[in-house]
Every structure is written in C-alpha cells, then in structure tokens.
PDB file of C-alpha atoms in Angstrom:
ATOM      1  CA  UNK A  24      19.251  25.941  37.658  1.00  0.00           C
ATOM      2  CA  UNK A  25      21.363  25.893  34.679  1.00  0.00           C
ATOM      3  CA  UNK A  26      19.015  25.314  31.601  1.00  0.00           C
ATOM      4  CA  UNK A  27      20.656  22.432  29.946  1.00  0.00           C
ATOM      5  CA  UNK A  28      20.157  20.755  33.598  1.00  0.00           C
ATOM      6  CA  UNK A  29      17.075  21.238  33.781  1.00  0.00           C
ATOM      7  CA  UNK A  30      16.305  19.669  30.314  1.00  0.00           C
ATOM      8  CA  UNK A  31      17.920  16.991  31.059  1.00  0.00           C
ATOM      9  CA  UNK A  32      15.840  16.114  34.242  1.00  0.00           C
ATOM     10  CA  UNK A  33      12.669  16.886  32.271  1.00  0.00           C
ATOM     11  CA  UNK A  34      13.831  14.787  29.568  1.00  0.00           C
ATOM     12  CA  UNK A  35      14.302  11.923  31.690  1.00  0.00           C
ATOM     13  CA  UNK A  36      11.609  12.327  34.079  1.00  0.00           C
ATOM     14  CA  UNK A  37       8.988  12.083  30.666  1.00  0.00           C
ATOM     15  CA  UNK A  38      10.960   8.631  29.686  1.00  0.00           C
ATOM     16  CA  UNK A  39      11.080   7.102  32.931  1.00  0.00           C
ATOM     17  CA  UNK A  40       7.497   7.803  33.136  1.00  0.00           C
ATOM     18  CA  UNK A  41       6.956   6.907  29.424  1.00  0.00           C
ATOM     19  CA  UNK A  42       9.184   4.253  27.949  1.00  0.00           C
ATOM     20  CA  UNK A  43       8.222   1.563  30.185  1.00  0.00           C
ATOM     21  CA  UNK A  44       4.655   1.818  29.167  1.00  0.00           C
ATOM     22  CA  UNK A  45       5.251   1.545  25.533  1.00  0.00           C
ATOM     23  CA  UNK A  46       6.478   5.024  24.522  1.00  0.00           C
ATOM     24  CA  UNK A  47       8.689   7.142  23.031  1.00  0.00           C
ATOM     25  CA  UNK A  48       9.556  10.502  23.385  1.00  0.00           C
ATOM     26  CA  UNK A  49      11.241  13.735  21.404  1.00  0.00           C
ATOM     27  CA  UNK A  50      11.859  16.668  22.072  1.00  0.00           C
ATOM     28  CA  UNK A  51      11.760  19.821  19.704  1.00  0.00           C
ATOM     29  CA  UNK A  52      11.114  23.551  19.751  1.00  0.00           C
ATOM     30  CA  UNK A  53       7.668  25.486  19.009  1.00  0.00           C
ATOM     31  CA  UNK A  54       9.774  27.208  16.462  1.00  0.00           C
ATOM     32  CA  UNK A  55      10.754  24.494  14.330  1.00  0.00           C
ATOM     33  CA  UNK A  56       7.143  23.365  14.146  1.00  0.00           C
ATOM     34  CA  UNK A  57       5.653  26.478  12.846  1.00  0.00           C
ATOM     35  CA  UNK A  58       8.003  26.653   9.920  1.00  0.00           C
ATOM     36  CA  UNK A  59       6.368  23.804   8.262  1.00  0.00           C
ATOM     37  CA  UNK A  60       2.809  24.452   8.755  1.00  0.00           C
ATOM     38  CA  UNK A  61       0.573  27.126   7.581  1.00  0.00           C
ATOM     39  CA  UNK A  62      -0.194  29.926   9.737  1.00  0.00           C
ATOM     40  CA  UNK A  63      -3.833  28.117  10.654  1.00  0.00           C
ATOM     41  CA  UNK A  64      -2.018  25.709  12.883  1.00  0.00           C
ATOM     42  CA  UNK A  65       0.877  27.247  14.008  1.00  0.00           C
ATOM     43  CA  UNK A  66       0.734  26.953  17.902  1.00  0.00           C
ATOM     44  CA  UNK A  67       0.982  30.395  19.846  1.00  0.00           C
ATOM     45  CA  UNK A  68       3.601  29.811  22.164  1.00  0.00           C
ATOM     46  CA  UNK A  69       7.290  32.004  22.256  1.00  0.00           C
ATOM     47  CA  UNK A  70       9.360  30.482  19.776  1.00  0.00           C
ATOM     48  CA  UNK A  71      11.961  28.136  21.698  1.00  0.00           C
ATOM     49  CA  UNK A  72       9.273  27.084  23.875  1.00  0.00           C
ATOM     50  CA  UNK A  73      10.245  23.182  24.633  1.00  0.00           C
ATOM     51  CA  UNK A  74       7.884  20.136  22.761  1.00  0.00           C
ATOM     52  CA  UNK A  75       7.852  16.272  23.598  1.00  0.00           C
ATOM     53  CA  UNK A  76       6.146  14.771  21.015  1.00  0.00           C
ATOM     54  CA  UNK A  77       4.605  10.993  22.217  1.00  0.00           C
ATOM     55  CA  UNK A  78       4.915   8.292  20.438  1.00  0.00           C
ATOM     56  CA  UNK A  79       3.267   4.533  20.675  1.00  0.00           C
ATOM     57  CA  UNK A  80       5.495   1.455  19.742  1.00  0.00           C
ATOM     58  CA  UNK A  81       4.359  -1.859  19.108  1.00  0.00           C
ATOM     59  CA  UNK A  82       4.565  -2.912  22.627  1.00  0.00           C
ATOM     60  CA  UNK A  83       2.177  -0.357  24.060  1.00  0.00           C
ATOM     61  CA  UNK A  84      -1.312  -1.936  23.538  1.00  0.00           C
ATOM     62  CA  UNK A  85       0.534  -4.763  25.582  1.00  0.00           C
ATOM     63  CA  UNK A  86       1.828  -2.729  28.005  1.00  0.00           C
ATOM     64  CA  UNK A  87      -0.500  -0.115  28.566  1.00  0.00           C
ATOM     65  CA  UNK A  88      -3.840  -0.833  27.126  1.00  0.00           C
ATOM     66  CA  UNK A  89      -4.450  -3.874  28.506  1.00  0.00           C
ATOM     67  CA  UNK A  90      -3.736  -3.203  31.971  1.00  0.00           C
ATOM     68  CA  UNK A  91      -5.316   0.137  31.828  1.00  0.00           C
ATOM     69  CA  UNK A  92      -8.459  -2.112  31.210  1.00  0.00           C
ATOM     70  CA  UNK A  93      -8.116  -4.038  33.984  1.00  0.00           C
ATOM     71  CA  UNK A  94      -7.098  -1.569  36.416  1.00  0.00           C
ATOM     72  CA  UNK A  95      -9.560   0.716  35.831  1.00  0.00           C
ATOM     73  CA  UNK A  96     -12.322  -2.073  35.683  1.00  0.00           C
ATOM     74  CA  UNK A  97     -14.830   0.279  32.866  1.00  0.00           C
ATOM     75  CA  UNK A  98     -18.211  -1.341  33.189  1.00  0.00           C
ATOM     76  CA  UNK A  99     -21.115   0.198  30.948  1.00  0.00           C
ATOM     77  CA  UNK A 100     -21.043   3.937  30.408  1.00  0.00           C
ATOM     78  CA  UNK A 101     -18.498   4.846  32.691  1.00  0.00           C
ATOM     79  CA  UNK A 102     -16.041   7.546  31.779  1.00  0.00           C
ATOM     80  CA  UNK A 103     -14.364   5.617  28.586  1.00  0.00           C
ATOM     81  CA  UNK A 104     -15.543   6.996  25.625  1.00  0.00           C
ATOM     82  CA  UNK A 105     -12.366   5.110  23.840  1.00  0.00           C
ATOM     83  CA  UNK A 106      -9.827   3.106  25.117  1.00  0.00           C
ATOM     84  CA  UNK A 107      -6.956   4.272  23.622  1.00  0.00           C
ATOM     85  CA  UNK A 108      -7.923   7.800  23.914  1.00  0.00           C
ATOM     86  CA  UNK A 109      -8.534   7.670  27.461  1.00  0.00           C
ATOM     87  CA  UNK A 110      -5.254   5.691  28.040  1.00  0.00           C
ATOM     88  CA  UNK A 111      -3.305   8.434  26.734  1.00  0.00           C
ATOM     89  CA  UNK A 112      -4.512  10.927  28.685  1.00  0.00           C
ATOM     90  CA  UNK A 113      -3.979   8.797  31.961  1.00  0.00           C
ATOM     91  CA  UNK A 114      -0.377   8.756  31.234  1.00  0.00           C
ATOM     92  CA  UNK A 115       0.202  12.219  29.767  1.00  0.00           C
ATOM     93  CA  UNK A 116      -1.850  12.728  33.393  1.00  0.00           C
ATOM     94  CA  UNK A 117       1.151  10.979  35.064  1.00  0.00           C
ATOM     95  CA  UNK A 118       3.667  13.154  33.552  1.00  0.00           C
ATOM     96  CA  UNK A 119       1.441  16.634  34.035  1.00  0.00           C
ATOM     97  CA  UNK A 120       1.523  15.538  37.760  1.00  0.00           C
ATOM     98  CA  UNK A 121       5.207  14.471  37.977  1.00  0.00           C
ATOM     99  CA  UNK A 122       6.096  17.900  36.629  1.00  0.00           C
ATOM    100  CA  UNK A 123       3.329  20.031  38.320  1.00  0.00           C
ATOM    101  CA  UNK A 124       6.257  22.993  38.461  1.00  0.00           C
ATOM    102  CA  UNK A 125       5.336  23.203  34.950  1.00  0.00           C
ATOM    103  CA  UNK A 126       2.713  24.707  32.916  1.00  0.00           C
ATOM    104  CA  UNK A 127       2.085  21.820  30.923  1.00  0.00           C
ATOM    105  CA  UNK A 128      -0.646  21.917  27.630  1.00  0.00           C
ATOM    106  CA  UNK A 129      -1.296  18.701  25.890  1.00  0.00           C
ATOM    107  CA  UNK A 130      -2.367  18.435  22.554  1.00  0.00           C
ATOM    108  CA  UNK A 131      -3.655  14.505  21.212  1.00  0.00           C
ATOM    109  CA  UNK A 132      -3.754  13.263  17.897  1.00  0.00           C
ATOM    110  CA  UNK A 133      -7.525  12.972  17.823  1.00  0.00           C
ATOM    111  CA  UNK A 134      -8.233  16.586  19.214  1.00  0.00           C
ATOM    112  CA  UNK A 135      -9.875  19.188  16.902  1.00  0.00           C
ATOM    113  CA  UNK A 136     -10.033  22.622  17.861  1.00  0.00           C
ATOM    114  CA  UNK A 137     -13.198  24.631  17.615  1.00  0.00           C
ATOM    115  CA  UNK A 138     -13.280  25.154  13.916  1.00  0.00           C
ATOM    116  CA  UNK A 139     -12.987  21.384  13.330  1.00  0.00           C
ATOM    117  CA  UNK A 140      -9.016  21.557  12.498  1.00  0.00           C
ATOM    118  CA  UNK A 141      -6.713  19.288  14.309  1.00  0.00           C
ATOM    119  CA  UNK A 142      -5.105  21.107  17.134  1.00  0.00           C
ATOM    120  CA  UNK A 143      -1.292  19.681  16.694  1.00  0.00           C
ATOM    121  CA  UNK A 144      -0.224  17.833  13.014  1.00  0.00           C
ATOM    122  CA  UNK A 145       1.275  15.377  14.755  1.00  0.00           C
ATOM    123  CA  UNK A 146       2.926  13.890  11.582  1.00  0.00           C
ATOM    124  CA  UNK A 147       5.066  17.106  10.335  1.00  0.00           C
ATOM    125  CA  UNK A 148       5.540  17.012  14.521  1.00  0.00           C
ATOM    126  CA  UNK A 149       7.410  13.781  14.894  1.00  0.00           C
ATOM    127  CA  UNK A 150       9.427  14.699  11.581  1.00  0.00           C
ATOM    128  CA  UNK A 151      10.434  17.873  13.070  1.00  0.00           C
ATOM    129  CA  UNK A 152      11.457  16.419  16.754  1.00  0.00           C
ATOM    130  CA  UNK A 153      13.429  13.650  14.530  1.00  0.00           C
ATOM    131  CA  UNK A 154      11.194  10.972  15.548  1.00  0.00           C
ATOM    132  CA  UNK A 155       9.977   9.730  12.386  1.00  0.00           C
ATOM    133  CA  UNK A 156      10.256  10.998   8.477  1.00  0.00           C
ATOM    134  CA  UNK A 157       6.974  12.049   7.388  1.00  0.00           C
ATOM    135  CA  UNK A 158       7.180  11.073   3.338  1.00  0.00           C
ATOM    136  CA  UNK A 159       4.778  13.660   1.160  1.00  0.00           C
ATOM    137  CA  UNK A 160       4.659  13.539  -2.897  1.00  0.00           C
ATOM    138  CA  UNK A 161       7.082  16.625  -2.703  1.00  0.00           C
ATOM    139  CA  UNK A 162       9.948  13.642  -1.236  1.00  0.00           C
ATOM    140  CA  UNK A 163       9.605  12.485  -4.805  1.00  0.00           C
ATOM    141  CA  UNK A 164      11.871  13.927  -7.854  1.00  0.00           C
ATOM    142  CA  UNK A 165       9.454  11.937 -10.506  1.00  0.00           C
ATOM    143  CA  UNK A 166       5.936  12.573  -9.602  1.00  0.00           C
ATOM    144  CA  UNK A 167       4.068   9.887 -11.361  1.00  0.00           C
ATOM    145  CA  UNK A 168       0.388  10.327  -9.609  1.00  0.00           C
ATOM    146  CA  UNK A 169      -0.216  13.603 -12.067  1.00  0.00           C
ATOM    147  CA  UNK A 170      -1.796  17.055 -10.552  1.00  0.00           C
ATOM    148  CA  UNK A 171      -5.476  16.182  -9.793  1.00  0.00           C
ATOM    149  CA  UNK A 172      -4.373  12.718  -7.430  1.00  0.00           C
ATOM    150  CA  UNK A 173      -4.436  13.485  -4.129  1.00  0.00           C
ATOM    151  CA  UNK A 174      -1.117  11.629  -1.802  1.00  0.00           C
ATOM    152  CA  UNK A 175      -1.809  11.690   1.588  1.00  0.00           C
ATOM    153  CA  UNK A 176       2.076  11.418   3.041  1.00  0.00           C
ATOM    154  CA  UNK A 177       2.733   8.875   5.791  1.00  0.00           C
ATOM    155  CA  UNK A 178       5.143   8.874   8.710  1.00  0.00           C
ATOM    156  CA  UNK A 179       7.567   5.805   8.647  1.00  0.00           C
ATOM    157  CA  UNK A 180       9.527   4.660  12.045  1.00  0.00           C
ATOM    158  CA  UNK A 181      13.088   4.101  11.204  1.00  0.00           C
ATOM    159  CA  UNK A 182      13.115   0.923  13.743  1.00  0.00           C
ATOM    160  CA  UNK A 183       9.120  -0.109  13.410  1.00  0.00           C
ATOM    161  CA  UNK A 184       8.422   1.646   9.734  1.00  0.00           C
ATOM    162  CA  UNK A 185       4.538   1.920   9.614  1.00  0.00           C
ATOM    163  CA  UNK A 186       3.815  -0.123  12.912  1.00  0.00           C
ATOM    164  CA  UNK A 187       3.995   2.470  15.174  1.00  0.00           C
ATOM    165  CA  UNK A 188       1.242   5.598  16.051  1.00  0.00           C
ATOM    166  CA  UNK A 189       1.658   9.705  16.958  1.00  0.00           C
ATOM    167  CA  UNK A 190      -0.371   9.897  19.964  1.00  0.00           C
ATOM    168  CA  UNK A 191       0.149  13.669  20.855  1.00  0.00           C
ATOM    169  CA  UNK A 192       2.328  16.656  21.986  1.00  0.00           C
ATOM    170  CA  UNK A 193       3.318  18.008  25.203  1.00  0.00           C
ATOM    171  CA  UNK A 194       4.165  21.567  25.611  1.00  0.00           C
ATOM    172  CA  UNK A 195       5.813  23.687  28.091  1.00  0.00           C
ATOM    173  CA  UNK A 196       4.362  26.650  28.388  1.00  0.00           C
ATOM    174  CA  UNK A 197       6.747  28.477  30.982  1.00  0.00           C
ATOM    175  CA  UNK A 198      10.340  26.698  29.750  1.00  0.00           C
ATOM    176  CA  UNK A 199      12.178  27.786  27.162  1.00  0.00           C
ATOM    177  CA  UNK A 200      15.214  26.265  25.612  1.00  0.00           C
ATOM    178  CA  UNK A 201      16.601  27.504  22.624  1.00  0.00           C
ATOM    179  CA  UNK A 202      19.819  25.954  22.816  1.00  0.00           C
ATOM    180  CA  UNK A 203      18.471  22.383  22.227  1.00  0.00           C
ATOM    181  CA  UNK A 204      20.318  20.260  19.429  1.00  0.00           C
ATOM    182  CA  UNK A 205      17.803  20.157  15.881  1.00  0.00           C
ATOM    183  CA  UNK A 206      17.533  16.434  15.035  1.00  0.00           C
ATOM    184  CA  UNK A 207      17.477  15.233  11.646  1.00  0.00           C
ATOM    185  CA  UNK A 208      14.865  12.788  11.103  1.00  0.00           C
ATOM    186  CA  UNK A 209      16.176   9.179   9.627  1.00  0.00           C
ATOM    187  CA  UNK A 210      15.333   8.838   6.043  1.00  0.00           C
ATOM    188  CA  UNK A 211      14.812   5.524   5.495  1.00  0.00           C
ATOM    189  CA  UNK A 212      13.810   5.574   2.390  1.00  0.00           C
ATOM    190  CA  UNK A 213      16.708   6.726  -0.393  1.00  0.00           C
ATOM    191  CA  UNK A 214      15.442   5.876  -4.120  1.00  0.00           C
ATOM    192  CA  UNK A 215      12.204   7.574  -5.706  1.00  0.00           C
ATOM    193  CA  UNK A 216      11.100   3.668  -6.124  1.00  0.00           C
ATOM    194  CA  UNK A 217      11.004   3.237  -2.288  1.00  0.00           C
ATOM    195  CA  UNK A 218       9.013   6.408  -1.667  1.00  0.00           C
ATOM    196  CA  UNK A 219       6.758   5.617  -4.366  1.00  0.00           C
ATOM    197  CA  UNK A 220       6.159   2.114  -3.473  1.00  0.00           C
ATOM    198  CA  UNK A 221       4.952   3.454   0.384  1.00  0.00           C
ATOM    199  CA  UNK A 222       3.224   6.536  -1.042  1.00  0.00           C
ATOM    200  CA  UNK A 223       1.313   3.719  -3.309  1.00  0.00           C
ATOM    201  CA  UNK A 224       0.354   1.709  -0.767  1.00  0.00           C
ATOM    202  CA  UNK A 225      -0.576   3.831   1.800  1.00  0.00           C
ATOM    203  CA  UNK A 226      -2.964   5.862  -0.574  1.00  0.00           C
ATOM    204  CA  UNK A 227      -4.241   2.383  -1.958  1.00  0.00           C
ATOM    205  CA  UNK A 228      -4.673   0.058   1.096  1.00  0.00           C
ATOM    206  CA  UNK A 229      -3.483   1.615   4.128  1.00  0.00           C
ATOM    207  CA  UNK A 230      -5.588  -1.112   6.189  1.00  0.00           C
ATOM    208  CA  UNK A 231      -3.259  -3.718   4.697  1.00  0.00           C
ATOM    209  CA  UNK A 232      -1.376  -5.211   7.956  1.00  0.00           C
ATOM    210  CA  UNK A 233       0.464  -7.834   5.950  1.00  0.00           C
ATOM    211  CA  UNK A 234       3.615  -7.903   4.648  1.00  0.00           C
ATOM    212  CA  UNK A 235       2.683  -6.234   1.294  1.00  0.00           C
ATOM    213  CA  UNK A 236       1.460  -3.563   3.241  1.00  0.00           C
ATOM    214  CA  UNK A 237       2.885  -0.057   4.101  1.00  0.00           C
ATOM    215  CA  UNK A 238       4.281  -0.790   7.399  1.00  0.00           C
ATOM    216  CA  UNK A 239       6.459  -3.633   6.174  1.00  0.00           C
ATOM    217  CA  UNK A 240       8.308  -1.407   2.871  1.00  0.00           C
ATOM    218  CA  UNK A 241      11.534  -1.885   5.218  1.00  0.00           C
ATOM    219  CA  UNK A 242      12.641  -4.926   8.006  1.00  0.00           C
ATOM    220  CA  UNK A 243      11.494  -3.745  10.544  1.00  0.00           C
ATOM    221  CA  UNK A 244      12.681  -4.497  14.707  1.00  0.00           C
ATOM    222  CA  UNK A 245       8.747  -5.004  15.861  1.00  0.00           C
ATOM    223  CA  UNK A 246       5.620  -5.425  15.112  1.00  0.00           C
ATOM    224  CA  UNK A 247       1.837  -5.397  16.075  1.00  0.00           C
ATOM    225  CA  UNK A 248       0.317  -8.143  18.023  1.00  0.00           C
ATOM    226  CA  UNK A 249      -1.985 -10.489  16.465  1.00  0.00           C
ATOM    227  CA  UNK A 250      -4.138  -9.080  19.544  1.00  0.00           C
ATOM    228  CA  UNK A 251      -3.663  -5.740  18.690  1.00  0.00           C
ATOM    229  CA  UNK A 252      -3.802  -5.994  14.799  1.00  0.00           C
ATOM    230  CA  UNK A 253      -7.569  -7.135  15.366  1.00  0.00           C
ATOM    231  CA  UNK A 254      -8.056  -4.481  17.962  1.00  0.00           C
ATOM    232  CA  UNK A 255      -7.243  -1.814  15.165  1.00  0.00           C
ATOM    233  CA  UNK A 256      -8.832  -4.050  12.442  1.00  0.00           C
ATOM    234  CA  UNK A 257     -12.198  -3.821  14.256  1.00  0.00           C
ATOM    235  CA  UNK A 258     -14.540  -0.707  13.741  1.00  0.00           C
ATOM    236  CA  UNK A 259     -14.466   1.191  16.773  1.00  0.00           C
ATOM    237  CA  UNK A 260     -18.110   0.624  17.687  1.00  0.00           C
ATOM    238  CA  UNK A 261     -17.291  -2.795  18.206  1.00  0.00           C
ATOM    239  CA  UNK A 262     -14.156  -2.890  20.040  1.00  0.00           C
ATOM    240  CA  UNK A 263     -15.352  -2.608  23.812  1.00  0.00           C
ATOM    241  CA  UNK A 264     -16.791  -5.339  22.924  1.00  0.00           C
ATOM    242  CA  UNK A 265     -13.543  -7.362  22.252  1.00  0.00           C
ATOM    243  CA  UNK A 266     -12.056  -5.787  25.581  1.00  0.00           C
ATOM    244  CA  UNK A 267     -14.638  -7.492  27.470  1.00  0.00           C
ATOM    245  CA  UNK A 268     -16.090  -3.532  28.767  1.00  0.00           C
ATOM    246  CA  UNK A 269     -19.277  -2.485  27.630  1.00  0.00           C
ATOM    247  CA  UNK A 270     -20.279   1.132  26.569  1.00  0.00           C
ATOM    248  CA  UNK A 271     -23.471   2.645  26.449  1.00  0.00           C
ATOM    249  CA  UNK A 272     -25.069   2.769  22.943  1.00  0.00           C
ATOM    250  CA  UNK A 273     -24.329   5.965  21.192  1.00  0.00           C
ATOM    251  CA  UNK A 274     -25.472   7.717  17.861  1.00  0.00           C
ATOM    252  CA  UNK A 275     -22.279   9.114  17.287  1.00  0.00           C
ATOM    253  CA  UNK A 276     -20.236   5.566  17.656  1.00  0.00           C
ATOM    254  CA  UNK A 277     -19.649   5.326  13.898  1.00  0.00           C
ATOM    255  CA  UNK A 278     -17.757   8.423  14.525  1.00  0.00           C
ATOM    256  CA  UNK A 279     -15.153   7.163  16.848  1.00  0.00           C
ATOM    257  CA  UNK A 280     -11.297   7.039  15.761  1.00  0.00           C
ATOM    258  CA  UNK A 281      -8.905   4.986  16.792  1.00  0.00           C
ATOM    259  CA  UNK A 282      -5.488   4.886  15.068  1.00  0.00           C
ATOM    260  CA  UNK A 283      -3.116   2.129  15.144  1.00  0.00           C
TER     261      UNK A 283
END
C-alpha cells in the first residue's frame, strides 16, 4: 500500500476513534522528538518512526469520564486505581485493537520509567507534533526572573490556551513515514509581556482556574466544566469519592496525580 495511504487511514482511524470522546490527535516523527530532549529521554525507535500524540479538550471529562464511570460500574477496590488514568488507557485500548496490524507502544503522561524519569515529555511532544506551543524562559528576549529562579514552561492550546491536558503518546513501532509534513506549532503568544505574564502565573498560581489565571492569558473557544474544575480542584484521595465509586484505602493515595 502506498505509504501516504496508509497514513491517511491510520490517521483517521485514531480520530474517528478519538475525537468523539473528547480528543485530539497529532501526528509527528520519533526524529523530531529527540532533537529537543536530552539523550536520557530520547525514545529508541528508527528515526521516522510515526507518533500520535493525545490530547484532552475541555469536553472530555464530559464525554469520556463520566460515562466510563458508569459503564464500567467501579465499586470498592476494583481495578481503578484513578479515573482518569484508567480512562485513557481504555481508549488508547480501543485504538491498539482497531489497529492490531500494528505494533503499537503507548507511553502516558503519568508513566515513569524504572529510574523514576517520565517515559515521554509530553509537553516538548505536543510542541513538536504542532499541537500546542510549549512556552520556556528561553521564549523570552528579556529574562526578568534572574539565574537562580527556576520557570517551569507551560504548554498553551491555541483554541483552549491552558484548559486543555497531554494525556500520552502513541507509537508505531513497525511504520515508518518520513515523508510526513513538520507542523509548526501556533504561537499564540507574540510580545515578551504575554509570555511573561503566563510564565508568571503559571510559576505563581498554576491552580488558579479563574480568569486571572494561566489558562485564560488569551479568549479562549472552551472551557472546563464547573463539574470538572472541582474534579481537578479536589486532591486525588478524595475524588472517588465525588464520582460516587469507592476505592480501597491506600498509603500511597497522597501520591496519586491527576492533571487537568
């Protein structure tokens, strides 16, 4: 089958499967990732070995959290550790069995490897599949923050700015397509001021879901849920709770992650 073909049905297969639930996805090349990261997480695949990185839009907790709740029907202890987590993987599932020709590996946002690194930035991901512009301190000409602050950079939606997650990567392992167009990802953000003014209030209140907050520094199409704003806003001890499920007690619950 002629390659570009076959993209193009893969492509479409993952957003059919996808985009009604919530999601969006981008594709980009191993190659292009491992340029920007140091050689601890560059991912060992051939070079032009094809990447869909997942996003979550606002509508996902809506459309796929929710219902994954109530279809699965989690009582006590069974197998959800967290909801979010294990609603990802159900879908990614979905796709891995859609597309069982493939040798599919999928890497999650909340996965560490076993030296306690992340296995997939997920951030300098999405900027390189054109998804989203991940903003560092090095995106500003006039550094004010001074050489011992630490700036954590922040990822910034050109249609949702900050309300929006990185939820993973899919890669395939056995298709290779190295004639696939680079995207350039939207920068949203054109004056020093702007990138300050996010940089600022990421690194200073990055639980701030109002409209002084970091996800609101541009209008922006969509937004959280009340719903899902507490959802996030809740530690995630205490948020089976709110779904209604129960979860058996654990010491490691303080632990738990969930990004919104």
């Amino acid at each position: 089958m002629d390659k570009c073909l076959e993209f193009e049905q893969i492509s479409s297969k993952i957003n059919d499967l996808l985009s009604p639930y919530g999601f969006e996805c981008y594709p980009c090349l191993v190659e292009w990732y491992n340029e920007m990261v140091q050689n601890a997480f560059r991912l060992e695949y051939a070079a032009d070995t094809l990447l869909f990185v997942i996003l979550s839009t606002p509508s996902m907790f809506e459309k796929s959290i929710l219902p994954f709740i109530e279809e699965t029907k989690v009582k006590g202890v069974r197998h959800v550790r967290d909801p979010v987590d294990d609603c990802i993987r159900h879908h990614v599932q979905r796709v891995k069995q859609c597309l069982a020709d493939y040798d599919i590996e999928e890497m999650y946002d909340f996965e560490m490897d076993s030296n306690r690194k992340p296995k997939i930035l997920v951030q300098t991901a999405a900027h390189v599949a054109g998804a989203a512009y991940y903003y560092q301190r090095k995106d500003v000409a006039n550094d004010p923050w001074g050489k011992t602050k630490n700036i954590y950079g922040v990822s910034y939606h050109p249609k949702f700015g900050g309300w929006f997650a990185m939820r993973g990567v899919v890669a395939f392992k056995n298709f290779s397509f190295p004639d696939l167009p680079k995207r350039t990802p939207p920068e949203v953000l054109k004056t020093d001021a702007e990138k300050i003014d996010l940089l600022e209030k990421f690194n200073n209140n990055w639980q701030d879901w109002t409209e002084a907050g970091f996800r609101d520094v541009i209008p922006v199409e969509a937004k959280y849920s009340d719903e899902q704003i507490r959802y996030f806003d809740t530690k995630p001890k205490d948020r089976f709770k709110m779904l209604g499920i129960e979860r058996e007690n654990s010491a490691n619950d303080d632990l738990l992650v969930g990004h919104g």
